[in-house]
Coordinates of C-alpha atoms and ligand atoms in Angstrom, one line a residue:
M1 CA 0.0 0.0 -0.1
A2 CA 1.3 3.9 -1.0
F3 CA 2.3 5.5 1.8
D4 CA -0.6 8.6 1.8
L5 CA 0.3 11.4 4.3
R6 CA -2.7 13.3 4.0
E7 CA -4.7 10.1 4.5
S8 CA -2.5 9.4 7.9
I9 CA -2.8 13.0 9.0
L10 CA -6.6 13.0 8.8
Q11 CA -6.7 9.9 10.4
A12 CA -4.5 11.0 13.8
I13 CA -5.5 14.4 13.9
G14 CA -7.1 15.4 17.4
S15 CA -4.8 12.9 19.1
N16 CA -1.6 15.2 19.2
Y17 CA -1.7 15.5 23.1
E18 CA -2.4 11.8 23.9
L19 CA 0.5 10.7 21.3
H20 CA 2.7 13.6 22.6
A21 CA 1.9 12.3 26.3
K22 CA 2.5 8.5 25.4
H23 CA 5.6 8.9 23.1
V24 CA 7.1 12.2 23.1
N25 CA 7.6 14.6 26.2
P26 CA 4.6 13.8 28.6
Q27 CA 5.6 16.7 30.8
F28 CA 5.3 19.5 27.8
A29 CA 2.1 17.9 27.2
R30 CA 0.7 18.2 30.4
V31 CA 2.4 22.0 30.5
L32 CA 0.2 22.9 27.5
K33 CA -2.7 21.4 28.9
T34 CA -2.8 22.9 32.2
I35 CA -2.4 26.4 30.9
G36 CA -4.9 26.0 28.2
Y37 CA -2.4 25.8 25.3
D38 CA -3.8 22.5 24.0
H39 CA -5.1 23.6 20.7
V40 CA -5.3 21.5 17.7
Y41 CA -3.9 23.6 14.8
V42 CA -5.0 22.3 11.2
R43 CA -3.5 25.2 9.3
A44 CA -1.3 28.3 9.2
Q45 CA -0.9 30.9 7.0
G46 CA 1.3 34.3 7.3
P47 CA 1.0 35.3 10.7
Y48 CA -2.2 33.1 11.5
L49 CA -2.8 29.7 12.5
W50 CA -6.3 27.8 12.8
D51 CA -7.8 25.3 14.9
D52 CA -9.8 22.3 14.0
A53 CA -12.6 24.0 15.2
G54 CA -11.9 26.7 12.5
R55 CA -11.2 29.5 15.1
Q56 CA -8.4 32.0 14.0
Y57 CA -5.2 32.7 15.8
L58 CA -2.7 35.7 15.8
D59 CA 0.6 34.1 16.1
F60 CA 3.0 36.6 18.2
L61 CA 5.9 33.9 18.5
S62 CA 6.9 33.0 15.0
G63 CA 8.1 29.7 16.1
Y64 CA 10.5 31.4 18.5
A65 CA 11.6 33.8 15.9
V66 CA 11.4 31.2 13.0
C67 CA 8.9 32.2 10.5
N68 CA 10.0 35.9 9.9
M69 CA 8.3 35.5 6.3
G70 CA 5.4 34.4 7.7
R71 CA 4.0 30.5 7.9
N72 CA 3.6 28.3 4.6
H73 CA 5.0 31.4 2.4
P74 CA 3.8 30.1 -1.1
I75 CA 6.8 31.0 -2.6
I76 CA 9.1 29.4 0.0
R77 CA 6.8 26.3 -0.5
K78 CA 7.2 26.0 -4.4
A79 CA 10.7 26.5 -4.2
L80 CA 11.0 23.4 -1.8
A81 CA 8.0 21.5 -4.1
D82 CA 10.3 22.8 -7.4
Y83 CA 13.3 21.1 -5.9
L84 CA 11.7 17.8 -5.2
S85 CA 10.7 17.7 -8.4
L86 CA 14.2 18.0 -10.0
D87 CA 15.2 14.8 -8.4
F88 CA 18.5 16.6 -7.8
P89 CA 21.2 14.8 -6.1
S90 CA 21.7 15.6 -2.4
M91 CA 24.3 14.3 0.1
V92 CA 26.7 13.0 -2.2
Q93 CA 29.0 14.1 0.5
F94 CA 32.2 13.7 -2.0
E95 CA 31.0 16.4 -4.2
A96 CA 31.1 20.2 -3.9
P97 CA 27.1 21.0 -3.6
L98 CA 25.7 23.4 -5.8
L99 CA 23.4 24.7 -3.6
S100 CA 25.3 25.5 -0.3
G101 CA 27.9 27.7 -2.4
M102 CA 24.8 29.7 -3.9
L103 CA 23.5 30.4 -0.4
A104 CA 27.0 31.1 1.1
S105 CA 27.6 33.7 -1.6
E106 CA 24.1 35.2 -1.0
L107 CA 24.8 35.8 2.5
K108 CA 28.3 37.2 2.2
R109 CA 26.8 39.7 -0.4
R110 CA 24.4 40.6 2.1
T111 CA 26.5 41.0 4.7
N112 CA 29.1 42.7 2.9
R113 CA 31.6 39.9 3.9
P114 CA 33.4 39.1 0.6
D115 CA 36.3 37.0 1.9
D116 CA 34.4 35.2 4.6
C117 CA 33.9 31.0 4.2
V118 CA 30.4 29.7 5.6
F119 CA 29.8 26.7 7.5
F120 CA 26.5 25.4 7.5
S121 CA 24.9 23.8 10.3
N122 CA 21.4 22.2 11.3
S123 CA 20.5 24.8 14.0
G124 CA 21.4 27.7 15.8
T125 CA 23.0 25.9 18.8
E126 CA 25.2 23.6 16.2
G127 CA 26.5 26.9 14.9
I128 CA 27.5 27.9 18.2
E129 CA 29.4 24.9 18.5
A130 CA 31.2 25.7 15.7
A131 CA 31.9 29.1 16.4
I132 CA 33.4 27.8 19.9
K133 CA 35.4 25.1 18.1
F134 CA 36.8 27.7 15.2
A135 CA 37.5 30.2 18.1
K136 CA 39.5 27.7 20.4
C137 CA 41.7 26.4 17.4
A138 CA 42.3 29.9 15.6
T139 CA 43.4 31.5 18.9
G140 CA 45.1 28.5 20.7
R141 CA 43.2 29.7 23.8
P142 CA 40.6 28.1 25.8
G143 CA 38.4 30.9 27.4
I144 CA 35.0 31.5 25.9
I145 CA 32.9 34.2 27.6
A146 CA 29.8 35.3 27.4
A147 CA 27.0 37.5 28.8
Q148 CA 25.0 36.8 31.7
K149 CA 21.1 35.9 30.8
A150 CA 22.5 34.7 27.4
F151 CA 21.0 32.2 25.7
H152 CA 22.8 30.3 23.0
G153 CA 21.3 27.4 22.6
L154 CA 21.3 23.9 24.5
T155 CA 24.1 21.5 23.3
T156 CA 27.2 20.9 25.8
G157 CA 29.0 23.7 24.7
A158 CA 26.7 26.2 24.1
L159 CA 24.7 25.3 27.7
S160 CA 28.4 26.1 28.9
I161 CA 27.4 29.7 28.3
N162 CA 23.9 29.9 29.0
G163 CA 23.2 32.5 31.5
C164 CA 20.1 30.6 33.0
E165 CA 20.3 28.2 35.9
S166 CA 16.9 26.6 34.9
F167 CA 18.7 25.4 31.9
T168 CA 22.0 24.6 32.9
S169 CA 21.7 22.8 36.4
G170 CA 21.6 19.1 36.3
F171 CA 24.0 19.1 33.5
G172 CA 27.6 19.9 34.7
P173 CA 30.2 19.9 34.6
H174 CA 30.4 22.2 32.3
M175 CA 32.5 23.0 29.3
P176 CA 36.4 24.3 30.8
G177 CA 37.0 27.9 29.7
A178 CA 33.3 28.9 29.9
R179 CA 32.5 32.2 32.1
S180 CA 30.0 34.7 31.9
I181 CA 30.2 38.7 32.5
P182 CA 27.3 40.9 33.1
F183 CA 25.5 42.0 29.5
D184 CA 26.3 45.9 28.4
D185 CA 29.4 46.0 31.0
L186 CA 32.5 47.1 29.1
R187 CA 34.4 47.2 32.0
A188 CA 33.7 43.6 32.9
L189 CA 34.5 42.6 29.6
R190 CA 38.2 44.6 29.4
N191 CA 39.0 42.9 32.9
E192 CA 38.2 39.5 31.3
L193 CA 40.1 40.0 28.2
A194 CA 43.3 41.0 30.2
R195 CA 43.6 37.5 31.6
G196 CA 44.9 36.7 28.0
D197 CA 43.3 33.3 27.9
V198 CA 40.0 34.4 25.9
A199 CA 39.5 32.8 22.6
A200 CA 36.2 34.4 21.9
F201 CA 33.4 36.7 23.3
I202 CA 30.1 35.8 22.1
V203 CA 27.2 37.9 22.4
E204 CA 23.6 38.4 21.3
P205 CA 23.1 42.0 19.7
I206 CA 19.8 42.1 21.8
Q207 CA 19.4 39.1 24.3
G208 CA 16.6 37.2 23.4
K209 CA 15.8 36.2 27.2
G210 CA 14.4 39.5 28.3
V211 CA 14.9 41.5 25.0
N212 CA 17.7 43.3 26.6
I213 CA 19.0 45.8 24.5
P214 CA 22.9 47.1 24.9
S215 CA 23.9 50.8 25.4
P216 CA 24.8 52.5 21.7
G217 CA 28.5 51.8 21.1
Y218 CA 28.6 49.0 23.3
L219 CA 29.2 46.1 20.6
V220 CA 31.4 48.3 18.3
E221 CA 33.8 48.6 21.4
A222 CA 33.2 45.4 22.7
A223 CA 34.3 44.0 19.5
R224 CA 37.4 46.3 19.3
L225 CA 38.5 45.4 22.8
C226 CA 38.5 41.9 21.6
R227 CA 40.6 42.9 18.9
Q228 CA 42.8 44.5 20.6
Q229 CA 43.4 41.4 23.1
G230 CA 43.3 38.8 20.0
A231 CA 40.3 37.5 21.1
L232 CA 37.4 36.5 18.4
F233 CA 34.2 38.5 18.6
V234 CA 31.1 36.4 17.8
A235 CA 27.7 37.7 17.2
D236 CA 25.2 35.5 17.6
E237 CA 22.5 36.3 15.4
V238 CA 20.7 33.4 15.5
Q239 CA 17.1 35.1 16.7
T240 CA 18.0 38.6 15.3
G241 CA 19.1 38.0 12.2
V242 CA 17.3 37.8 8.7
G243 CA 15.3 41.1 9.6
R244 CA 13.7 40.5 12.7
T245 CA 15.4 43.8 14.2
G246 CA 14.3 45.8 11.0
S247 CA 17.8 45.5 9.4
F248 CA 19.1 42.0 7.9
L249 CA 21.4 42.0 11.0
A250 CA 20.8 43.6 14.3
I251 CA 24.5 44.9 14.0
D252 CA 23.9 46.7 10.9
Q253 CA 22.5 49.3 13.0
E254 CA 25.4 49.7 15.1
S255 CA 28.2 52.0 14.4
V256 CA 30.5 54.6 15.8
G257 CA 32.2 57.3 14.3
G258 CA 31.4 55.2 11.1
E259 CA 32.9 51.9 12.3
G260 CA 30.5 49.2 12.4
V261 CA 31.0 46.1 14.5
N262 CA 32.7 43.7 12.0
P263 CA 32.7 40.5 14.2
D264 CA 35.2 37.9 13.3
M265 CA 32.1 35.2 13.1
I266 CA 28.2 35.7 12.6
V267 CA 26.1 32.9 13.3
M268 CA 22.4 32.9 11.9
S269 CA 19.9 30.3 11.9
K270 CA 16.4 30.3 12.4
A271 CA 14.2 32.4 10.0
L272 CA 17.0 31.2 7.3
S273 CA 15.0 28.2 7.5
G274 CA 11.4 29.8 6.1
G275 CA 9.7 28.3 8.8
Y276 CA 10.4 24.6 6.8
V277 CA 13.9 23.5 7.1
P278 CA 16.2 23.5 9.9
V279 CA 19.6 25.4 8.9
G280 CA 22.2 27.3 10.4
A281 CA 25.1 29.5 9.1
V282 CA 28.5 30.6 10.5
L283 CA 30.0 33.3 8.5
T284 CA 33.7 33.2 9.4
R285 CA 36.5 35.4 8.6
R286 CA 38.8 33.6 6.4
S287 CA 41.7 33.9 8.6
V288 CA 40.1 32.3 11.3
W289 CA 38.8 29.7 8.7
S290 CA 42.3 28.7 7.3
K291 CA 43.7 27.8 10.8
V292 CA 41.1 25.6 11.4
F293 CA 41.1 24.1 7.8
S294 CA 44.5 24.4 7.3
S295 CA 45.5 21.2 5.2
M296 CA 44.0 18.8 3.0
D297 CA 44.4 16.6 5.7
R298 CA 41.6 18.9 7.9
A299 CA 39.5 19.5 5.3
I300 CA 36.7 18.3 6.7
V301 CA 37.6 18.3 10.4
H302 CA 34.4 20.4 11.7
S303 CA 31.4 19.0 9.6
S304 CA 28.3 16.8 10.1
T305 CA 26.3 14.5 8.0
F306 CA 23.2 16.5 7.4
H307 CA 25.2 20.0 7.4
Q308 CA 24.2 21.9 3.9
G309 CA 21.7 19.9 3.1
S310 CA 19.6 20.6 -0.3
L311 CA 16.7 21.3 1.2
A312 CA 17.9 23.6 3.7
M313 CA 19.7 25.7 1.1
V314 CA 16.8 25.7 -0.7
A315 CA 14.7 27.0 2.0
G316 CA 17.3 29.8 3.1
L317 CA 17.6 30.9 -0.7
A318 CA 13.9 31.3 -1.0
S319 CA 13.4 33.1 2.1
L320 CA 15.9 35.6 1.3
A321 CA 14.1 36.2 -2.1
V322 CA 10.8 36.8 -0.1
Y323 CA 12.4 38.9 2.9
D324 CA 13.6 40.9 -0.4
E325 CA 10.6 40.9 -2.5
E326 CA 8.3 42.0 0.3
R327 CA 10.6 44.6 1.9
L328 CA 10.4 42.7 5.6
D329 CA 12.8 45.0 7.0
E330 CA 11.1 47.8 6.4
N331 CA 7.6 46.4 7.3
A332 CA 9.4 45.2 10.6
R333 CA 10.5 48.7 11.2
R334 CA 7.2 50.0 10.7
M335 CA 5.0 47.8 12.5
G336 CA 7.3 47.7 15.3
E337 CA 7.4 51.5 15.6
I338 CA 3.2 51.5 15.7
L339 CA 3.5 48.5 18.1
L340 CA 5.9 50.3 20.3
Q341 CA 4.1 53.3 20.3
G342 CA 0.8 51.9 21.4
L343 CA 2.2 49.8 23.8
D344 CA 4.1 52.8 25.6
A345 CA 0.8 54.7 25.1
L346 CA -1.1 52.1 27.4
R347 CA 2.0 52.7 29.6
G348 CA 0.7 55.8 30.6
R349 CA -2.8 54.1 31.4
F350 CA -1.7 51.3 33.3
E351 CA 0.6 51.4 36.4
F352 CA 1.9 47.8 36.0
I353 CA 3.7 48.5 33.1
R354 CA 7.2 49.5 33.5
E355 CA 8.7 49.5 30.5
V356 CA 8.3 49.2 26.6
R357 CA 11.3 48.4 24.6
G358 CA 12.8 46.5 21.4
R359 CA 13.6 47.1 18.0
G360 CA 12.0 46.4 14.7
L361 CA 9.5 43.5 15.8
M362 CA 11.5 42.0 18.7
L363 CA 9.6 43.7 21.6
A364 CA 8.9 43.5 25.4
V365 CA 7.0 44.7 27.7
E366 CA 8.3 44.5 31.2
F367 CA 5.9 44.8 34.4
G368 CA 6.8 46.6 37.7
E369 CA 5.5 47.5 40.9
P370 CA 2.5 50.0 40.6
R371 CA 2.2 53.0 42.9
S372 CA -1.0 52.9 43.9
L373 CA -1.4 51.0 47.2
S374 CA -4.0 48.7 46.3
L375 CA -2.3 47.3 43.2
K376 CA 0.9 47.1 45.2
A377 CA -0.4 44.7 47.5
G378 CA -1.7 42.6 44.5
W379 CA 1.7 42.8 42.9
K380 CA 3.6 41.6 46.0
I381 CA 1.4 38.7 46.4
V382 CA 2.1 37.5 42.8
Q383 CA 5.8 38.1 43.0
A384 CA 6.1 36.3 46.0
M385 CA 4.3 33.6 44.7
D386 CA 6.3 33.2 41.8
R387 CA 8.4 35.9 39.5
N388 CA 7.3 34.7 36.4
L389 CA 3.5 34.4 37.5
F390 CA 2.5 38.0 36.6
A391 CA 3.9 37.8 32.7
Q392 CA 1.7 34.5 32.6
A393 CA -1.3 36.0 33.8
V394 CA -0.8 38.4 30.4
V395 CA 0.1 35.6 28.2
I396 CA -2.5 33.0 29.1
P397 CA -5.5 35.4 28.9
L398 CA -4.2 37.0 25.6
M399 CA -4.5 33.2 24.2
A400 CA -7.6 32.3 26.1
D401 CA -9.6 35.3 25.7
H402 CA -7.9 36.7 22.2
R403 CA -6.5 33.9 20.5
I404 CA -2.9 35.6 20.7
L405 CA 0.1 33.2 20.9
C406 CA 3.0 34.8 22.7
Q407 CA 5.5 34.4 25.5
V408 CA 7.0 35.1 28.8
A409 CA 10.6 36.4 27.8
G410 CA 12.4 34.3 30.3
H411 CA 12.6 32.8 33.5
N412 CA 12.3 34.7 36.9
Q413 CA 11.1 38.0 34.8
A414 CA 7.9 39.8 34.9
V415 CA 8.6 40.3 31.0
V416 CA 6.4 39.3 28.2
K417 CA 8.1 39.1 24.8
L418 CA 6.3 39.8 21.3
I419 CA 8.0 38.1 18.1
P420 CA 5.4 38.2 15.5
P421 CA 6.2 37.2 11.8
L422 CA 7.8 40.3 10.0
C423 CA 4.7 40.2 7.6
I424 CA 2.0 41.3 10.1
S425 CA -0.3 44.0 9.2
E426 CA -1.6 46.9 10.9
A427 CA -4.8 45.3 11.3
D428 CA -3.1 42.1 13.4
V429 CA -1.0 45.0 15.3
A430 CA -4.8 46.5 16.1
W431 CA -5.7 43.3 17.4
F432 CA -3.1 42.7 19.6
L433 CA -3.1 46.3 21.1
R434 CA -6.9 45.8 21.6
S435 CA -6.4 42.8 23.1
F436 CA -3.6 43.9 25.3
E437 CA -5.5 46.8 26.6
E438 CA -8.7 44.4 27.6
V439 CA -6.2 42.3 29.6
M440 CA -4.5 45.4 31.3
V441 CA -7.8 46.3 32.3
R442 CA -8.9 43.4 34.1
L443 CA -5.6 42.9 35.7
H444 CA -5.6 46.6 37.3
R445 CA -8.7 45.6 39.1
F446 CA -7.5 44.3 42.4
P447 CA -8.9 42.7 44.3
G448 CA -10.6 41.1 41.0
P449 CA -11.0 37.8 39.0
A450 CA -7.8 38.2 37.6
F451 CA -6.2 38.1 40.6
D452 CA -8.4 34.8 41.9
V453 CA -6.7 33.3 38.3
L454 CA -3.4 34.4 39.8
K455 CA -3.4 33.1 43.2
R456 CA -4.9 29.7 41.9
L457 CA -2.0 29.8 39.2
G458 CA 0.2 30.6 42.1
S459 CA -0.6 27.8 44.4
N460 CA -0.3 25.4 41.6
T461 CA 3.1 26.4 41.0
I462 CA 4.8 26.3 44.2
G463 CA 6.2 22.9 45.0
S464 CA 5.4 21.6 41.7
R465 CA 7.6 23.7 38.9
E466 CA 7.3 22.6 35.4
R467 CA 10.0 23.3 32.8
D468 CA 10.0 26.1 30.2
I469 CA 10.9 25.6 26.7
D470 CA 12.7 28.4 25.3
G471 CA 11.1 30.6 28.2
A472 CA 7.6 30.2 26.4
I473 CA 5.8 29.2 29.2
A474 CA 7.2 29.0 32.8
S475 CA 6.8 27.5 35.9
V476 CA 2.9 26.5 35.4
S477 CA 1.2 23.2 36.8
G478 CA -1.6 21.6 38.7
P479 CA -4.7 20.3 38.0
S480 CA -7.0 22.9 39.2
L481 CA -6.0 25.6 37.3
V482 CA -8.7 27.0 35.7
V483 CA -8.0 29.5 32.7
P484 CA -11.2 31.6 31.9
V485 CA -12.5 31.7 28.5
N486 CA -14.5 35.0 28.4
G487 CA -16.3 36.8 25.4
P488 CA -15.9 37.0 21.9
V489 CA -12.7 37.1 20.4
N490 CA -11.2 40.0 18.8
G491 CA -10.2 38.3 16.1
P492 CA -12.0 36.9 12.9
V493 CA -13.2 33.5 12.9
N494 CA -13.2 32.3 9.3
G495 CA -11.1 29.3 9.3
P496 CA -11.0 26.2 7.2
A497 CA -12.4 22.8 8.6
I498 CA -9.8 19.8 9.5
G499 CA -10.2 18.7 6.2
Q500 CA -8.3 21.3 4.7
V501 CA -5.1 20.1 6.3
Ligands
PLP601 C1 20.3 33.9 20.2 C2 19.8 32.3 20.3 N1 21.3 31.5 19.7 C3 21.2 30.3 19.8 C4 19.8 29.8 19.9 C5 19.7 28.1 19.8 O1 19.2 28.0 18.6 P1 18.7 26.3 18.3 O2 17.3 26.4 19.1 O3 18.2 26.5 16.8 O4 19.5 25.4 18.6 C6 19.0 30.4 20.1 C7 17.6 29.8 20.1 O5 16.7 30.3 20.6 C8 18.9 31.9 20.4 O6 18.0 32.6 20.6

């Protein structure tokens, strides 16, 4: 019998959570059910998802900043289908694959790095592993510095420079030579570099966990200090790359007196995939590359079976074409500005909002202790239960009442993060702002129903913490949680039925 994918999916759909609980990740399935995120999505397009009842959702998470071009983009999908129809040879291994050469040259052109070589990986964390190895090999030094609160992935090397104990604990001892310094602190960097053993400083131009933006000039000066001390500067653009912050790379917006950051290596991934095929790229200065791949003997001294896979390269090429064609950098800047302004206006009205920050479509709303006495009491109760809880109380009703998918920005912080696809429209921004305002109105009534839910959430949290995944959902568990689903949703309800998978 021929395998019929469509039929197989149709038969299984609806059993998503049961299958996941039984065969994949029982704890995560439990978390999703507990917080009311256990929807069965059957279709996705652009910034929208539809569930099996035809309800439409607005995606302000983009698969963790993967779907910058929007989900199931027809041009990317067609490129992949075209490739499959060619019966082109892939993974011959003893050949020079055409498509990786094409994508590498495209990336170099866009980043204005004509002399680089590009190593392709299968993920962001693998790109970071490559950068760590290349830096150690090229400098002959053991030290890898990163910033506190950093996130560079969860494989062993990248985990050693992860700035969050929730991820690192239980997996030690970590890589020797790995150490961290405060983000945005040039003095700390200077002191570390002065030890003379540093191979590389690896840093996100804007930290994903918390959306922390460094001071103007920090990255340029950090790169200069590294050069001065013989250490390599590695920009982790896994999340910020491909237009997320309104320019192709986030470092493109950094310059001091005409001098840019000019990293020794740039790691990219996520959005290059077009939301379809995992891929990563490490743009590497040729002087570094030549020290690693120093002879024919060492021509594949770092590699992996699936790196530069053809489908991944096709997804990368097509994604870049869509990025240009649709001027997504421009749209990210424009929509980001409207969103930022709209949120900032709410900050004036709602005491819990401490700060709104971001660049392009990488935004965060940070909550803090309010001024008025009654709300202060509410804040203190919630904070005492769990430092993630307040942000949960925003994210959960955004989904339950307004069908918006977004995330808590990381562990132990009252920050909600917004990373929608770069193709969102003004109507989508309005959908979000209207919904966010309603959630704020409810949360600013203390005592009130929103706080009853918070208390229930908190009491379930204590003593039985669930691990979040990439900070999406933190510290929520317990069977008695009730998430209210009130009133009509703001977004249109016009999706397809299950048969349209
Ligand atoms: C800045 C940054 N670096 C590295 C990674 C790791 O990428 P991956 O999850 O593809 O391994 C991430 C993932 O979120 C990231 O945000």
